[in-house]
PDB file of C-alpha atoms in Angstrom:
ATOM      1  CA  UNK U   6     227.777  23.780 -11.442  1.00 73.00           C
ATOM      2  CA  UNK U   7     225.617  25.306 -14.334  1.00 77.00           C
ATOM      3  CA  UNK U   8     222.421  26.494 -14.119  1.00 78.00           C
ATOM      4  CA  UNK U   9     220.508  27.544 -17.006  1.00 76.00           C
ATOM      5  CA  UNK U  10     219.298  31.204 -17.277  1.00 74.00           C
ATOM      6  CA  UNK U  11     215.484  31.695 -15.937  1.00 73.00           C
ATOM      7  CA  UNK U  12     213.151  33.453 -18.150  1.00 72.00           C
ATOM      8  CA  UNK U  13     211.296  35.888 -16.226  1.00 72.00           C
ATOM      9  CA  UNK U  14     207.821  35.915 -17.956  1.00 83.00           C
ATOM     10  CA  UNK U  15     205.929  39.654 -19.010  1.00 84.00           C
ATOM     11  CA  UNK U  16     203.201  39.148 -16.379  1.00 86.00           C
ATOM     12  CA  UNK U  17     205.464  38.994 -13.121  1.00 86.00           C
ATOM     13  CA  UNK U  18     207.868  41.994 -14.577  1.00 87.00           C
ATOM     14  CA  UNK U  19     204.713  44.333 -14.871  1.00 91.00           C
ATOM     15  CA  UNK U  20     203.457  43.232 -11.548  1.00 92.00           C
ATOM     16  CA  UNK U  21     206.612  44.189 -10.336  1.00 92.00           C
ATOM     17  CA  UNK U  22     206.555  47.686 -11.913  1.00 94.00           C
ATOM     18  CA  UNK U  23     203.236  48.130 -10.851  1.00 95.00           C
ATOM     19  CA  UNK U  24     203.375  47.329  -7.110  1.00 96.00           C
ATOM     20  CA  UNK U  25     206.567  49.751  -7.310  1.00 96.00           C
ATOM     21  CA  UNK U  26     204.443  52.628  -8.910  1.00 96.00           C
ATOM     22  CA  UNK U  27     201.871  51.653  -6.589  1.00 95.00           C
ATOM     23  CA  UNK U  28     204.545  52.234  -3.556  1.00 94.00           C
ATOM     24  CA  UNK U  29     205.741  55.967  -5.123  1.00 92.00           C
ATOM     25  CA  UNK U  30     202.218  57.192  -5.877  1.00 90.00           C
ATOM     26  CA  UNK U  31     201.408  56.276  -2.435  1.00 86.00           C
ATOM     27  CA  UNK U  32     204.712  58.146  -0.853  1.00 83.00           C
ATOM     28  CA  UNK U  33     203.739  60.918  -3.097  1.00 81.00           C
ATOM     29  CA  UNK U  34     200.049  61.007  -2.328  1.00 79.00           C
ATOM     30  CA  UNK U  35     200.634  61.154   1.606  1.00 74.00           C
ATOM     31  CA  UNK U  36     203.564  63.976   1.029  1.00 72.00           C
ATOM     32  CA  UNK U  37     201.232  66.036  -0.710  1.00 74.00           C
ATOM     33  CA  UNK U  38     197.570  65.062   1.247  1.00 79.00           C
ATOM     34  CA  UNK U  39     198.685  64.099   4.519  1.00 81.00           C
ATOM     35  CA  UNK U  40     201.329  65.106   7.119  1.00 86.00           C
ATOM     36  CA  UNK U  41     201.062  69.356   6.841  1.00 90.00           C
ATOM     37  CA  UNK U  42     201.292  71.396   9.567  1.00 94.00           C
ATOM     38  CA  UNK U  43     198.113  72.306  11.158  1.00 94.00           C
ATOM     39  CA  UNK U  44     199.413  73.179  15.170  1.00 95.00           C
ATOM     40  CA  UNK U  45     202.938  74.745  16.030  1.00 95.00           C
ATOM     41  CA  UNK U  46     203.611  75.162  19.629  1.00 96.00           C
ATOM     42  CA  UNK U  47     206.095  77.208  21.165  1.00 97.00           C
ATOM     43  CA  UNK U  48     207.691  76.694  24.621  1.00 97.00           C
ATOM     44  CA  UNK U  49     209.858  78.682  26.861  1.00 96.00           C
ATOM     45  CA  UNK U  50     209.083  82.105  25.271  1.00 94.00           C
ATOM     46  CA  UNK U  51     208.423  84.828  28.090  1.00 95.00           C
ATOM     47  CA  UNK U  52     210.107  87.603  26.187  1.00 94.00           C
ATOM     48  CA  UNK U  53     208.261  86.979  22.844  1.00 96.00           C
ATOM     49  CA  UNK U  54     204.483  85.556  22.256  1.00 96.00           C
ATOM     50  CA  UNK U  55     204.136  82.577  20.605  1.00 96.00           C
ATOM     51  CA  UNK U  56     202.511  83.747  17.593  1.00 96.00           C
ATOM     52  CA  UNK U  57     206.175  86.271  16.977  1.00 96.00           C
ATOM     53  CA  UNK U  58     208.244  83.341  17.309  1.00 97.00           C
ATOM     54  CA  UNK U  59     205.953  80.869  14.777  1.00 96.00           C
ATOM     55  CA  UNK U  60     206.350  84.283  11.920  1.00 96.00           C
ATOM     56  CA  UNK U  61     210.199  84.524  12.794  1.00 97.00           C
ATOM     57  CA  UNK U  62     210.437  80.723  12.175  1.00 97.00           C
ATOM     58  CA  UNK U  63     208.497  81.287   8.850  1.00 96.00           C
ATOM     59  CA  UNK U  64     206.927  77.693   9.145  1.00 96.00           C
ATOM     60  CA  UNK U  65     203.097  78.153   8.032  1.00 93.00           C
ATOM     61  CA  UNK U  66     199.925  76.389   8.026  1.00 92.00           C
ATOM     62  CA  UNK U  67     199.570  73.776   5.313  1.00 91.00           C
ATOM     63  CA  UNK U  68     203.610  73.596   4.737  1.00 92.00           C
ATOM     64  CA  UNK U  69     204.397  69.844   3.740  1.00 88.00           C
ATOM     65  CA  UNK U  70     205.674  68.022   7.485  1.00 89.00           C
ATOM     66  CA  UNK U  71     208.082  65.374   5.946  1.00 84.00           C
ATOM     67  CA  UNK U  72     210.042  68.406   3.725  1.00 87.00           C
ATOM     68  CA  UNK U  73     209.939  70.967   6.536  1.00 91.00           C
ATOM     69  CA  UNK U  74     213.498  72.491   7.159  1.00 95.00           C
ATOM     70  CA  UNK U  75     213.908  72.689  10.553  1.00 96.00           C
ATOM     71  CA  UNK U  76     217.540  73.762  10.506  1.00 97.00           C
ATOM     72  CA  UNK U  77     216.529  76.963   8.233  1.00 97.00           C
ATOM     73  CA  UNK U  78     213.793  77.758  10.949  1.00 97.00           C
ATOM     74  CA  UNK U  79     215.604  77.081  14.292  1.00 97.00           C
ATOM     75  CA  UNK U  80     218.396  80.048  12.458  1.00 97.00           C
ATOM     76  CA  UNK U  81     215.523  82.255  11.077  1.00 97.00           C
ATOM     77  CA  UNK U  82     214.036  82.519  14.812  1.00 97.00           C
ATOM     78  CA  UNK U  83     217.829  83.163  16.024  1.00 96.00           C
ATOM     79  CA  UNK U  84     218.550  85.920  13.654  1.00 96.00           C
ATOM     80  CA  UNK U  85     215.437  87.614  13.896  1.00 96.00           C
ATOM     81  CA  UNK U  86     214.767  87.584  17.634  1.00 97.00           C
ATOM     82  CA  UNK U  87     217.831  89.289  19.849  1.00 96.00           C
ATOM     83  CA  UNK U  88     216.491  87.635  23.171  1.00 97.00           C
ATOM     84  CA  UNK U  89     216.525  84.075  22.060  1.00 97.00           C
ATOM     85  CA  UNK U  90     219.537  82.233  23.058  1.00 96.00           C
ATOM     86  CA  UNK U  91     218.617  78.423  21.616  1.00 97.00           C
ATOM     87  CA  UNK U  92     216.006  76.959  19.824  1.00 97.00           C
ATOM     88  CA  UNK U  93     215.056  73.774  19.161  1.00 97.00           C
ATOM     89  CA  UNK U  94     212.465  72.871  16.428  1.00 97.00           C
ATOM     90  CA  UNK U  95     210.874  69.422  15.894  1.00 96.00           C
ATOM     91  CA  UNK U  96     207.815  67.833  13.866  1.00 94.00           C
ATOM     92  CA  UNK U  97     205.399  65.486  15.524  1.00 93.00           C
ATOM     93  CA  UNK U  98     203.730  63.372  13.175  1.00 86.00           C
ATOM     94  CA  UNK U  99     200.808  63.329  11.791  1.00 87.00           C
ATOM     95  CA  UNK U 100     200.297  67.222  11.850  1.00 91.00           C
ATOM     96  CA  UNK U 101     202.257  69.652  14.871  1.00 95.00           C
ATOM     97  CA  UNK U 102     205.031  71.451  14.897  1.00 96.00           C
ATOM     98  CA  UNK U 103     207.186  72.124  17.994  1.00 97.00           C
ATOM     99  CA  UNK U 104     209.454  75.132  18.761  1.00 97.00           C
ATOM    100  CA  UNK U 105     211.333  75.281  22.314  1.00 98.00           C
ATOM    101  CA  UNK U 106     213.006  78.053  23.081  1.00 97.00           C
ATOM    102  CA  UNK U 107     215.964  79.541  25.613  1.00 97.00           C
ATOM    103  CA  UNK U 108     215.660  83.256  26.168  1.00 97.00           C
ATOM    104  CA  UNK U 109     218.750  85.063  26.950  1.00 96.00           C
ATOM    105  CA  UNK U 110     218.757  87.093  30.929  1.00 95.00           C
ATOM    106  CA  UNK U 111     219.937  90.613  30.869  1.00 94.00           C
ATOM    107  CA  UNK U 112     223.144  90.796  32.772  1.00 94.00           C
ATOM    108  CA  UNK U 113     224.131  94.293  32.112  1.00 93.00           C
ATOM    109  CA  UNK U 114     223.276  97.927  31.029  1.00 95.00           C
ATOM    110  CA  UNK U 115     225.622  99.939  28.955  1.00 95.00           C
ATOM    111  CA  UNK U 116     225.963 103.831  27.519  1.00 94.00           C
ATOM    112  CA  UNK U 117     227.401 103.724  23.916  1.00 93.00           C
ATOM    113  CA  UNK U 118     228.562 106.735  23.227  1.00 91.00           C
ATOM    114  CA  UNK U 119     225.962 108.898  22.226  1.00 91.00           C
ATOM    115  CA  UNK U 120     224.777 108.316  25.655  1.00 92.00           C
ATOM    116  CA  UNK U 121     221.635 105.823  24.805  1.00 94.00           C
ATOM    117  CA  UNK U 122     221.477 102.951  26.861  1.00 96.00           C
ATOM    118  CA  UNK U 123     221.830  98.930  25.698  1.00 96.00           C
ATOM    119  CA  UNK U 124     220.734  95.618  27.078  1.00 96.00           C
ATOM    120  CA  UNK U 125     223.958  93.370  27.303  1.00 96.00           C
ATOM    121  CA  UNK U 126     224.063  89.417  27.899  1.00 96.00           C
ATOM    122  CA  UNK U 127     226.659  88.441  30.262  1.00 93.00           C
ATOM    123  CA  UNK U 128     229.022  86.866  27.017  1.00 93.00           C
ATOM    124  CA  UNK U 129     228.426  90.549  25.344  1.00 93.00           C
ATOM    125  CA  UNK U 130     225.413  90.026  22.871  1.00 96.00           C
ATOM    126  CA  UNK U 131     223.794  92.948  22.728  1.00 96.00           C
ATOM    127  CA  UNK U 132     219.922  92.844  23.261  1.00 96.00           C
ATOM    128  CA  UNK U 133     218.414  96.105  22.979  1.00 96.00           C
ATOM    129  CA  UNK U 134     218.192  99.885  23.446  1.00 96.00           C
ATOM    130  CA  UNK U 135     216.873 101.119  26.187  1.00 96.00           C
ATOM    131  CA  UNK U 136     215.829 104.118  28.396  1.00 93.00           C
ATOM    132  CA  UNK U 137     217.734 105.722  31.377  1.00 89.00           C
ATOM    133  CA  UNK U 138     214.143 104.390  33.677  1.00 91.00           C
ATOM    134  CA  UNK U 139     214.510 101.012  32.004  1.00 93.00           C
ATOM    135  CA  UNK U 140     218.351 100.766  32.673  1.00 93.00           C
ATOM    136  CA  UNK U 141     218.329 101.531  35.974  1.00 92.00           C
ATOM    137  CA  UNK U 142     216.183  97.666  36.380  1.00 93.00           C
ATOM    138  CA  UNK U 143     219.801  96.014  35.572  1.00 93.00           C
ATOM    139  CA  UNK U 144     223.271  96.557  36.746  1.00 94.00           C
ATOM    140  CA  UNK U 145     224.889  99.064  35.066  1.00 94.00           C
ATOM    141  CA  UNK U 146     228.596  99.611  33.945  1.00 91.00           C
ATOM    142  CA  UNK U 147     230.421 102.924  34.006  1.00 89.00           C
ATOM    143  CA  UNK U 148     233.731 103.851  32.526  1.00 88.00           C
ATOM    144  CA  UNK U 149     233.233 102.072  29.493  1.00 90.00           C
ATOM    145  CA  UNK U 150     231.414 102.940  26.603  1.00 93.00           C
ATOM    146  CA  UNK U 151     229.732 101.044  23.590  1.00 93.00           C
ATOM    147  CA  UNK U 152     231.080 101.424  20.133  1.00 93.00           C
ATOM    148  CA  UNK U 153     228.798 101.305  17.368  1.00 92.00           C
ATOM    149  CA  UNK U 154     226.273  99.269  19.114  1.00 95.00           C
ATOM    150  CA  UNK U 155     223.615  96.888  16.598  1.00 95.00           C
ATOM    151  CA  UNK U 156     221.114  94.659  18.271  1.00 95.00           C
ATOM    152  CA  UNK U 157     221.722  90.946  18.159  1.00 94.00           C
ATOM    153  CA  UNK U 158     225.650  91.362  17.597  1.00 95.00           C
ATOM    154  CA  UNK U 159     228.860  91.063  20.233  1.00 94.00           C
ATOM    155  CA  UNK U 160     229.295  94.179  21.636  1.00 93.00           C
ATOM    156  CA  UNK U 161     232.202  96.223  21.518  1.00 93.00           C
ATOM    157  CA  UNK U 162     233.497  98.151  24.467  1.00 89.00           C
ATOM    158  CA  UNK U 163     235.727 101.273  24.181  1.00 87.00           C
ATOM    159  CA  UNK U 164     237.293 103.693  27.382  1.00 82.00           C
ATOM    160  CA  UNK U 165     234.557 106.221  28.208  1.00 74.00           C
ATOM    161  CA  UNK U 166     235.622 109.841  27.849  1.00 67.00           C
ATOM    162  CA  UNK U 167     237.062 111.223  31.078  1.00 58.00           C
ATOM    163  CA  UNK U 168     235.774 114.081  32.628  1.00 55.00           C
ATOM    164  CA  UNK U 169     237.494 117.488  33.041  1.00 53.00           C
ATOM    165  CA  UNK U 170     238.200 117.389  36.744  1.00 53.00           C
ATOM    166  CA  UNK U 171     239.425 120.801  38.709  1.00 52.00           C
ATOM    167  CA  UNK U 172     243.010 121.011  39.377  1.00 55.00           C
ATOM    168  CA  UNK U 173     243.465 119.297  43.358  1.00 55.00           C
ATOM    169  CA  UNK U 174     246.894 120.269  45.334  1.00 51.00           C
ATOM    170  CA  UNK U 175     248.282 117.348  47.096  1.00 54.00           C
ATOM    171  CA  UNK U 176     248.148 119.088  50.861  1.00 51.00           C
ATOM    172  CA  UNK U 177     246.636 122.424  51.731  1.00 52.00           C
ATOM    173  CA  UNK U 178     248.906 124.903  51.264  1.00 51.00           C
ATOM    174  CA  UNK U 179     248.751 127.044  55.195  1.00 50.00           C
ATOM    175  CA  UNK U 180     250.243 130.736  55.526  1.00 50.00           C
ATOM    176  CA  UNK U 181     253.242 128.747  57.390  1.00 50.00           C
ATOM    177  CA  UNK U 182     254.098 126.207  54.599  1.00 47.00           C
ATOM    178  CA  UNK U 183     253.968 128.276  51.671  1.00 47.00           C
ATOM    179  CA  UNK U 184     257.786 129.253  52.683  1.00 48.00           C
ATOM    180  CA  UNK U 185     258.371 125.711  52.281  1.00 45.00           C
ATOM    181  CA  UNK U 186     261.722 125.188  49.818  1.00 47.00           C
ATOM    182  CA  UNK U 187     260.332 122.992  46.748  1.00 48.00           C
ATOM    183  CA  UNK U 188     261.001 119.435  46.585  1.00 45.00           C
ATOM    184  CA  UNK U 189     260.268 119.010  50.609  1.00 41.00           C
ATOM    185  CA  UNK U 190     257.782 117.241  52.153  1.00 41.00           C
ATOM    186  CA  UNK U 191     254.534 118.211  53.436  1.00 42.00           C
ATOM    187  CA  UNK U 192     255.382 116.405  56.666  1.00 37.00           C
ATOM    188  CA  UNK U 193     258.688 115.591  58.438  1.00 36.00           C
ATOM    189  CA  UNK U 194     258.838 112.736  60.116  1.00 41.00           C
ATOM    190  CA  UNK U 195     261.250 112.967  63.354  1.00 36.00           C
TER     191      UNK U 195
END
């Protein structure tokens, strides 16, 4: 079956450009008018105030909603604050910002070996340095040292240095039982 071409006339082909135009200038218009961040709210944060997590998420007042990288944020708060375990950063519309946090608990203190005491997750992120008063609030692990401890990293564990201990005999030695051959017992068993 043949039909014959239709001939779209000039009138309905610029209506159809302009409505289209009209469409993008709209999307446009509300990107760069509407929907920016006015509130950010933070939740979970005991460790950190709200206003240090918003400035390590480097989202700011006015920033365009719709473009807003949430990804980038949620990894800027995670590198830049050693406590925070997860984060999770959404955008309600029209005009707010939300940021929920996990903090990390302290599971352990640990000497590196300068002697300085370090906050230590119980999967081995290290958290921060410390005082001896401030260590003694968290279990603490001897015989094992830190190696070249830096804050928001695994830590690395090496064999503490032993310390010189004085020379023990295995029995006292007794007037009587220093006549004692070598090799014998301190004891005889009958």
């Amino acid at each position: 079956v043949y039909t014959p071409a239709q001939t779209i006339s000039f009138r309905r082909m610029l209506l159809r450009i302009l409505v289209v135009a009209a469409v993008a200038l709209a999307l446009c218009l509300s990107l760069s008018i509407f929907f920016k961040v006015r509130t950010v709210t933070v939740a979970g944060a005991e460790k950190y105030t709200p206003w240090s997590v918003m400035e390590a998420s480097g989202i700011q007042e006015g920033e365009n909603l719709i473009s807003l990288n949430t990804i980038g944020a949620a990894a800027r708060v995670l590198k830049a604050l050693p406590y925070v375990e997860s984060v999770q950063v959404g955008i309600k519309l029209p005009d707010t910002v939300n940021i929920e946090i996990k903090e990390y608990e302290v599971a352990y203190a640990i000497r590196d070996q300068g002697g300085f005491w370090w906050r230590i997750t119980s999967d081995g992120k290290v958290l921060e340095q410390v005082n001896g008063g401030q260590a003694t609030e968290n279990a603490q692990i001897l015989g094992v040292v830190l190696v070249s401890p830096v804050v928001n990293e695994q830590a690395v564990a090496g064999k503490a240095a032993a310390r010189p201990r004085s020379p023990r005999r295995p029995w006292p030695l007794s007037p009587a039982s220093s006549s004692r051959p070598s090799g014998s017992a301190p004891f005889s068993v009958f």
